[in-house]
Amino acid sequence: MRLRRAVTTFALSVALLCAVPGPVPAAAREAVARTAAGAAPAVTRDGATTARPVPSGTLTSPDGRTLFTDRHGRVLRLRGLNLGKTDTVTEQHVAQLAHDGFDLMRLNIQWEKVEPHRRHYGTTYLRYLDRVLGWADRYRVLVLIDWHQDVFGPAFGHNGIPAWATRTDGLPFEPDPDDWFADYFQPAVQAAFTHLYDDPDLRAAQTAVYAKVATALRGHRSLLGYDLFNEPFGPVPGDPANPDDQIRASAALERGRLAAMYRRLIGAVRSADRNAWLFLEPTVLVGQGVPTSLPGFHDPRPGPGRLGYAPHYYDTAVESGADWNPSDRFIDRYEAGIGGYPTAHRLPVLVGEWGPPQATTPGNAELIRRQVASMDRFASGWALWYDCRAGNGSGYCAYNLDGNPAPGKEPAFAPYAPAVAGIPDTESYTPATGTYTLTLTADRTTRRAWTLLSLPATTFPDGARVSVTGAGPAVVVAGGPGRAGLLLPAARPGATVRVTATIRPPHVGRRAPSRVGTS
């Protein structure tokens, strides 16, 4: 029996149905015809080529991971940036984020701003949050609301829990100017966390403010959900500098006080919003490869639960100023420590924060590259810390002063597939050759739903050539600046499909840098 390998190639500039034999669904022909006529690709029963997909369910991959899926059954992968902690988010921020290929914003909000005085909510701040989500609706960016705190709140010179909700029992607080994280171990901060977890009036106030925000923001199509508590911390009996005491305290917190808080906060959000995803964070010890001791949680919404796991991915030595040492097995330890909990409870993983303070040194640049590859192995999404601009690649900023990716952080801006009709297998980008490759295993969704590609101008300034093997006849249409939709109506379930995008030579119908289509 002769086997013929079907190969289809496209140059991304104008939408066109490929001239290869084989039936193409009417909906696909309609999408191509509309695009060729100058209209946006249609949203059809086969899927959408323009709208950002929204997680509505999950599936379990062959390797045991729980992956986001949308209403078409496509596997979703989210990539984005953190913003909003210290600066005001503008429409330009959201537009730039979308232009650079990201589809997720982790928006840092603080209780102190929502409720600056007991029972008096900041209506101006709530309107601001509503505007930000309105811009996200417009630019098709998903928003994860992060209830952020660092070292409890402003009573200790940081942000998060309002001063009126801070109870120290008169214990001392002596900040360390050289190590802000050490402030967590100060007696006053330890007391403040204990009261937040234990005092009935503070628990009630926290429940009410979460419900208030959920009520104000529900209904936005960009709202992915809520990260319930950033980097939870608590009392550390014994010696805070002793790693064994830290591990015991972390486990006790996760099994007890923190678990009880999460149950309250799940109920608070669900009292106002039945659809948002709710993400649980472990303590920061997960960054040292310590598995979480969190129990399982019940989502009271009707139908399947919408809970996720949102750890952070930081190397302690790098955070303290060291250049990353690839021989320290940080990534191996982290992956080993991170996998058990979401697998056992069938939760999708979204890494809420990651990235070194700067990536201009050789080790940290390699760390960025390896972390992107690592998260492709275990996570359904991630948000790099942080959306800002700085000279010489200093600090956590994702951009340099001229708005280009900061030196060493280019791998975070690589092309990817936000939605895959099938089971994604591998994904890679090679800067030296300008080649992006996605492999997937076709399933029942592959024939009828669009696979979406993000091919941003940061990596494909003149567009891209896309080739497909293993799928038979294929259709590619433009899906907006830097995006393309791929339909594989003849793909056989179980077949391995390979999609490759390469740099398009400037002399081949050169377009504006942000333009992506097909020809």
XYZ file of C-alpha atoms in Angstrom:
519
model
C 0.000 0.000 0.000
C 1.385 3.372 -0.977
C 1.321 6.089 1.657
C 1.359 9.708 0.560
C 2.500 12.373 2.999
C 0.341 15.466 2.591
C 2.282 18.726 2.834
C 0.627 22.132 2.633
C 2.524 25.438 2.749
C 1.226 28.980 3.229
C 2.810 32.421 3.132
C 1.006 34.587 5.630
C -0.213 37.750 3.941
C -3.765 37.354 2.562
C -6.407 34.712 3.385
C -6.749 31.924 0.781
C -8.142 28.384 0.607
C -5.229 26.130 -0.291
C -5.365 24.533 -3.721
C -5.070 20.957 -2.552
C -7.569 18.162 -3.153
C -10.057 17.036 -0.572
C -13.366 18.201 0.913
C -13.443 21.341 3.025
C -16.385 22.103 5.333
C -18.775 24.767 4.134
C -18.088 26.808 7.266
C -14.397 26.861 6.409
C -15.123 27.943 2.819
C -17.353 30.681 4.206
C -14.609 31.903 6.542
C -12.086 32.041 3.717
C -14.486 33.767 1.342
C -15.369 36.410 3.918
C -11.714 37.103 4.645
C -10.806 37.344 0.977
C -13.609 39.875 0.583
C -12.108 42.029 3.326
C -14.308 40.957 6.212
C -13.090 39.438 9.437
C -13.116 35.628 9.496
C -16.517 34.358 10.529
C -17.236 32.802 13.895
C -18.695 29.522 12.732
C -19.947 26.302 14.203
C -16.473 24.893 13.538
C -14.837 27.343 15.922
C -13.585 30.896 15.936
C -10.541 32.355 14.213
C -10.638 35.765 15.807
C -12.147 35.613 19.309
C -9.833 34.716 22.157
C -10.974 31.313 23.464
C -12.200 31.132 27.052
C -11.636 28.110 29.319
C -14.944 26.405 30.023
C -13.808 22.917 31.030
C -10.861 20.548 31.252
C -9.586 17.267 29.881
C -6.920 14.884 31.071
C -4.006 14.436 28.677
C -2.385 11.033 28.064
C 0.434 11.988 30.458
C -2.019 12.794 33.272
C -2.072 16.595 33.092
C -5.356 18.472 33.415
C -5.670 20.944 30.549
C -8.010 23.850 29.907
C -10.551 23.372 27.125
C -13.062 25.720 25.527
C -16.611 25.075 24.364
C -15.284 23.666 21.066
C -13.147 21.098 22.878
C -9.870 22.793 21.991
C -6.953 22.621 24.410
C -6.037 26.130 25.578
C -2.637 27.479 26.616
C -2.481 30.926 28.214
C 0.540 33.223 28.244
C 0.719 36.687 29.684
C 2.165 39.305 32.002
C 1.524 40.634 35.492
C 0.555 44.278 35.847
C -1.288 46.691 38.080
C 0.651 46.321 41.333
C 2.452 49.651 41.429
C 1.155 51.402 38.317
C -2.179 52.335 36.797
C -3.154 50.076 33.920
C -4.075 51.993 30.768
C -5.709 50.958 27.519
C -2.271 51.205 25.905
C -0.944 48.543 28.302
C -3.707 46.140 27.295
C -3.346 46.879 23.577
C 0.430 46.338 23.710
C 0.028 43.090 25.594
C -2.341 41.764 22.913
C -0.148 43.080 20.068
C 2.826 41.154 21.438
C 0.899 37.885 21.280
C -0.125 37.502 24.917
C -3.656 36.433 25.797
C -3.555 36.742 29.604
C -3.244 39.575 32.095
C -2.718 38.769 35.778
C -4.114 41.937 37.295
C -2.759 42.638 40.786
C -5.368 44.232 43.060
C -5.208 45.001 46.783
C -7.812 44.856 49.526
C -6.450 48.157 50.858
C -7.613 49.885 47.658
C -10.987 48.165 47.443
C -11.844 48.907 51.086
C -9.560 51.679 52.379
C -11.813 52.192 55.419
C -13.899 49.579 57.203
C -17.213 49.081 55.326
C -16.399 51.948 52.926
C -15.534 50.633 49.494
C -13.439 52.557 46.993
C -15.951 53.157 44.197
C -13.340 54.958 42.083
C -11.035 51.948 42.285
C -13.864 49.537 41.446
C -14.762 51.644 38.399
C -11.108 51.564 37.366
C -11.069 47.748 37.562
C -14.246 47.639 35.495
C -12.607 49.847 32.832
C -9.535 47.625 32.692
C -11.692 44.572 32.074
C -13.603 46.530 29.455
C -10.340 47.126 27.570
C -9.514 43.442 27.972
C -12.905 42.613 26.447
C -12.039 44.842 23.481
C -8.562 43.409 22.881
C -9.541 39.803 23.579
C -7.267 39.363 26.583
C -8.242 37.165 29.527
C -7.873 38.620 33.020
C -6.903 36.768 36.177
C -7.688 38.963 39.174
C -4.874 38.462 41.691
C -5.697 39.357 45.273
C -2.184 40.595 45.946
C -0.264 41.041 49.188
C 3.414 41.379 50.014
C 4.437 41.292 53.692
C 0.772 41.647 54.623
C 0.139 45.290 53.767
C 0.824 49.024 54.128
C 1.175 48.858 57.899
C 4.576 47.302 57.179
C 5.494 49.431 54.179
C 4.195 46.963 51.589
C 0.772 46.347 50.029
C -2.289 44.155 50.386
C -4.338 43.990 53.592
C -5.573 47.436 54.772
C -4.080 49.027 57.866
C -7.427 48.944 59.657
C -7.387 45.112 59.363
C -3.826 44.799 60.711
C -3.485 43.635 64.326
C 0.018 43.276 65.731
C -0.584 42.784 69.478
C 2.017 45.509 69.991
C 4.817 43.211 68.826
C 7.921 44.689 67.186
C 8.556 45.219 63.502
C 12.104 45.985 62.393
C 12.326 45.912 58.579
C 15.413 44.537 56.873
C 16.509 47.061 54.201
C 18.533 44.396 52.388
C 15.980 41.565 52.372
C 12.327 42.511 52.108
C 11.214 38.873 52.321
C 12.770 38.597 55.788
C 10.098 41.060 56.955
C 7.598 38.185 56.861
C 9.322 36.683 59.915
C 8.979 39.813 62.049
C 6.795 39.204 65.157
C 4.288 41.945 64.227
C 3.766 40.479 60.744
C 3.357 36.968 62.129
C 0.706 38.273 64.520
C -1.125 40.120 61.743
C -1.426 36.929 59.664
C -2.616 34.965 62.686
C -5.403 37.463 63.370
C -6.436 37.531 59.706
C -6.907 33.767 59.722
C -8.461 33.510 63.192
C -10.523 36.615 64.043
C -14.206 36.228 63.103
C -14.705 39.912 62.243
C -11.693 39.968 59.906
C -12.797 36.725 58.253
C -16.239 38.249 57.680
C -14.758 41.475 56.285
C -12.536 39.558 53.883
C -15.460 37.437 52.713
C -17.526 40.561 52.075
C -14.847 42.388 50.070
C -14.263 39.360 47.815
C -17.981 39.137 47.129
C -18.046 42.889 46.427
C -15.371 42.646 43.731
C -16.924 39.513 42.220
C -20.252 41.340 41.970
C -18.637 44.399 40.350
C -16.700 42.426 37.696
C -18.955 39.493 36.840
C -20.198 39.352 33.274
C -17.022 40.548 31.564
C -16.180 38.046 28.848
C -12.490 38.705 29.558
C -12.749 37.615 33.205
C -10.930 34.314 33.584
C -11.216 34.254 37.356
C -9.516 34.941 40.676
C -6.184 34.045 42.242
C -7.541 33.925 45.780
C -4.492 34.978 47.812
C -1.020 35.899 46.599
C 1.902 34.062 48.229
C 0.119 33.014 51.429
C 2.133 33.142 54.614
C 1.547 32.618 58.300
C 3.053 32.093 61.722
C 6.301 30.110 61.932
C 6.676 28.585 65.412
C 10.254 27.867 66.363
C 13.188 29.311 64.475
C 12.109 31.099 61.248
C 15.638 30.706 59.879
C 15.490 26.907 60.292
C 14.340 25.268 57.013
C 12.783 22.335 58.888
C 10.703 24.707 61.028
C 9.628 26.563 57.888
C 8.509 23.338 56.198
C 6.549 22.203 59.269
C 4.890 25.613 59.612
C 4.014 25.728 55.908
C 2.402 22.285 56.009
C 0.400 23.165 59.121
C -0.776 26.428 57.523
C -1.857 24.750 54.285
C -3.730 21.952 56.041
C -5.386 24.257 58.571
C -5.763 28.026 58.528
C -5.086 28.548 54.811
C -7.409 25.733 53.757
C -10.166 27.233 55.898
C -9.556 30.658 54.303
C -9.758 29.199 50.807
C -13.076 27.524 51.607
C -14.472 30.851 52.805
C -13.190 32.735 49.772
C -14.478 30.135 47.311
C -17.898 30.588 48.885
C -17.566 34.386 48.791
C -16.858 34.530 45.050
C -19.441 31.867 44.265
C -22.108 33.903 46.069
C -21.761 36.438 43.227
C -20.224 34.586 40.264
C -20.831 30.958 39.329
C -18.607 30.970 36.242
C -15.215 32.417 37.218
C -12.266 30.084 37.697
C -10.821 30.090 41.228
C -7.094 29.470 41.679
C -5.372 28.201 44.812
C -1.794 29.139 45.680
C 0.530 27.096 47.863
C 3.094 28.773 50.084
C 6.314 29.972 48.468
C 8.229 26.903 49.652
C 7.078 25.180 46.481
C 9.874 27.149 44.773
C 12.319 25.055 46.803
C 10.731 21.840 45.601
C 8.594 21.322 48.731
C 5.262 19.700 47.735
C 2.157 21.461 48.983
C 0.099 20.051 51.852
C -3.129 21.708 50.689
C -6.162 19.418 50.829
C -8.671 19.059 48.019
C -11.447 21.644 47.689
C -15.072 21.512 46.578
C -16.473 23.991 44.079
C -20.164 24.604 44.915
C -21.061 25.828 41.419
C -23.563 23.759 39.411
C -21.842 21.355 37.037
C -18.122 20.599 36.829
C -15.886 22.544 39.199
C -13.734 25.408 37.999
C -10.757 25.289 40.323
C -7.094 25.622 39.383
C -3.646 25.549 40.947
C -1.496 28.697 40.702
C 2.016 28.241 42.138
C 4.893 30.655 41.569
C 8.172 29.631 39.959
C 11.104 31.457 41.569
C 14.621 30.287 42.385
C 15.579 31.518 45.870
C 19.252 32.033 45.028
C 18.426 34.037 41.906
C 15.958 36.151 43.871
C 18.801 36.948 46.259
C 20.974 38.261 43.409
C 22.881 35.205 42.187
C 23.239 34.230 38.556
C 21.452 30.948 37.940
C 23.577 27.819 38.141
C 22.169 25.184 35.734
C 23.780 22.422 37.796
C 21.716 23.182 40.907
C 18.755 21.096 39.621
C 16.269 23.836 40.514
C 13.980 23.045 37.588
C 14.096 19.302 38.256
C 13.272 19.815 41.929
C 10.491 22.242 41.129
C 8.815 19.978 38.578
C 9.059 17.030 40.964
C 7.481 19.057 43.774
C 4.781 20.713 41.720
C 3.183 17.774 39.937
C 1.544 15.632 42.586
C -1.160 17.976 43.867
C -2.745 19.090 40.574
C -2.565 15.531 39.231
C -4.254 14.082 42.307
C -7.036 16.685 42.275
C -7.291 17.102 38.483
C -6.563 20.802 38.490
C -5.138 22.838 35.596
C -1.895 24.615 36.507
C -1.418 28.325 35.833
C 1.929 29.711 37.024
C 0.984 33.122 38.382
C 4.506 34.554 38.636
C 7.938 33.584 37.349
C 11.117 35.105 35.958
C 14.457 36.325 37.365
C 15.043 39.947 38.425
C 17.106 40.424 35.266
C 18.205 38.097 32.483
C 21.295 39.818 31.089
C 23.647 37.360 32.789
C 24.298 34.013 31.060
C 22.774 31.854 33.786
C 19.590 33.893 34.140
C 19.113 34.080 30.378
C 19.343 30.297 30.271
C 16.920 30.094 33.196
C 14.300 32.054 31.222
C 14.691 29.726 28.248
C 14.479 26.574 30.342
C 11.512 27.798 32.394
C 9.458 28.432 29.251
C 10.211 24.874 28.103
C 9.520 23.534 31.599
C 6.092 25.180 31.876
C 5.112 23.729 28.510
C 5.556 20.342 30.183
C 3.350 20.852 33.233
C 1.298 24.068 32.992
C -1.736 25.251 31.036
C -0.633 28.851 31.313
C 1.673 31.403 32.898
C 2.140 35.099 33.598
C 5.641 36.589 33.612
C 6.514 39.113 36.327
C 6.293 42.057 35.233
C 4.857 44.369 32.521
C 7.145 47.399 32.768
C 10.033 49.054 30.930
C 13.581 49.598 32.115
C 16.948 50.401 30.613
C 19.641 47.766 30.069
C 17.269 44.931 30.938
C 17.445 45.741 34.659
C 14.855 44.626 37.169
C 11.916 42.344 36.507
C 10.693 44.412 33.549
C 9.625 42.399 30.507
C 10.508 45.298 28.172
C 13.433 47.637 27.664
C 12.897 51.377 27.317
C 12.071 51.249 23.586
C 9.305 48.676 24.127
C 11.169 45.637 22.806
C 11.630 42.454 24.857
C 14.219 43.007 27.579
C 17.580 41.303 26.919
C 17.370 37.634 27.812
C 13.577 37.644 28.141
C 12.864 37.072 24.449
C 11.770 33.428 25.006
C 8.689 34.711 26.849
C 7.648 36.503 23.645
C 7.979 33.451 21.396
C 5.159 32.286 19.116
C 2.772 29.688 20.502
C -0.632 28.104 19.911
C -3.293 29.593 22.233
C -5.844 26.973 21.136
C -5.146 23.513 19.746
C -7.812 21.375 18.108
C -6.311 18.087 19.237
C -3.829 17.099 21.926
C -0.697 19.293 21.898
C 2.477 17.237 21.990
C 5.529 19.491 21.577
C 6.108 23.162 20.890
C 9.392 24.948 20.218
C 10.866 28.113 18.752
C 14.439 28.415 17.444
C 15.500 32.075 17.228
C 18.617 31.318 15.170
C 16.513 30.065 12.258
C 13.272 31.881 13.052
C 11.405 28.559 13.153
C 8.357 27.755 15.268
C 7.118 24.160 15.434
C 3.969 22.665 16.958
C 3.113 18.981 16.932
C -0.288 17.681 17.933
C -2.207 14.439 17.925
C -5.436 14.761 15.980
C -8.673 13.859 17.738
C -12.382 14.377 17.115
C -12.065 18.168 17.468
C -9.304 18.551 14.871
C -11.585 18.271 11.835
C -14.132 20.839 12.987
C -12.380 23.424 15.167
C -9.702 26.027 14.455
C -6.214 25.725 15.876
C -5.036 29.252 16.665
C -1.458 30.427 16.216
C 0.101 33.490 17.803
C 2.877 34.700 15.467
C 3.729 38.154 16.863
C 5.743 40.794 15.067
C 8.442 40.523 17.748
C 9.419 37.199 16.158
C 7.928 37.457 12.640
C 8.304 41.130 11.629
C 7.529 40.382 7.967
C 4.992 37.648 8.497
C 5.586 33.914 8.354
C 5.401 30.882 6.104
C 3.347 28.073 7.622
C 3.641 24.435 6.563
C 1.477 21.537 7.732
C 2.279 17.825 7.433
C 0.254 14.774 8.397
C -3.167 16.387 8.067
C -4.182 16.329 4.412
C -5.881 19.442 3.010
C -5.706 22.421 5.325
C -7.034 25.971 5.573
C -5.270 28.969 7.099
C -6.951 32.336 7.556
C -5.867 35.584 9.137
C -7.169 36.099 12.624
C -5.983 39.647 13.294
C -2.512 41.153 13.759
C -0.023 38.430 14.573
C -2.619 35.648 14.602
C -3.741 32.886 12.286
C -6.394 30.187 12.366
C -5.675 26.697 11.060
C -8.423 24.216 10.096
C -7.578 20.575 9.343
C -10.804 19.037 8.001
C -9.146 15.844 6.704
C -6.965 15.012 9.734
C -7.388 11.440 10.891
C -7.856 10.880 14.652
C -4.616 9.613 16.125
C -2.483 11.105 13.366
C 0.545 13.215 14.289
C 0.272 16.678 12.764
C 3.276 18.979 12.468
C 2.837 22.723 12.005
C 5.895 24.836 11.197
C 6.150 28.616 10.858
C 9.285 30.201 9.437
C 10.378 33.763 8.781
C 8.935 35.118 5.570
C 11.568 36.780 3.324
C 11.064 40.577 3.196
C 10.841 40.626 -0.619
C 7.815 38.277 -0.693
C 4.864 40.658 -0.645
C 6.164 42.604 2.333
C 3.444 43.838 4.669
C 3.365 45.980 7.767
C 5.163 44.185 10.628
C 2.017 43.421 12.614
C 0.053 42.065 9.639
C -0.592 38.324 9.528
C -2.741 36.565 6.942
C -2.353 33.767 4.388
C -1.617 33.358 0.716
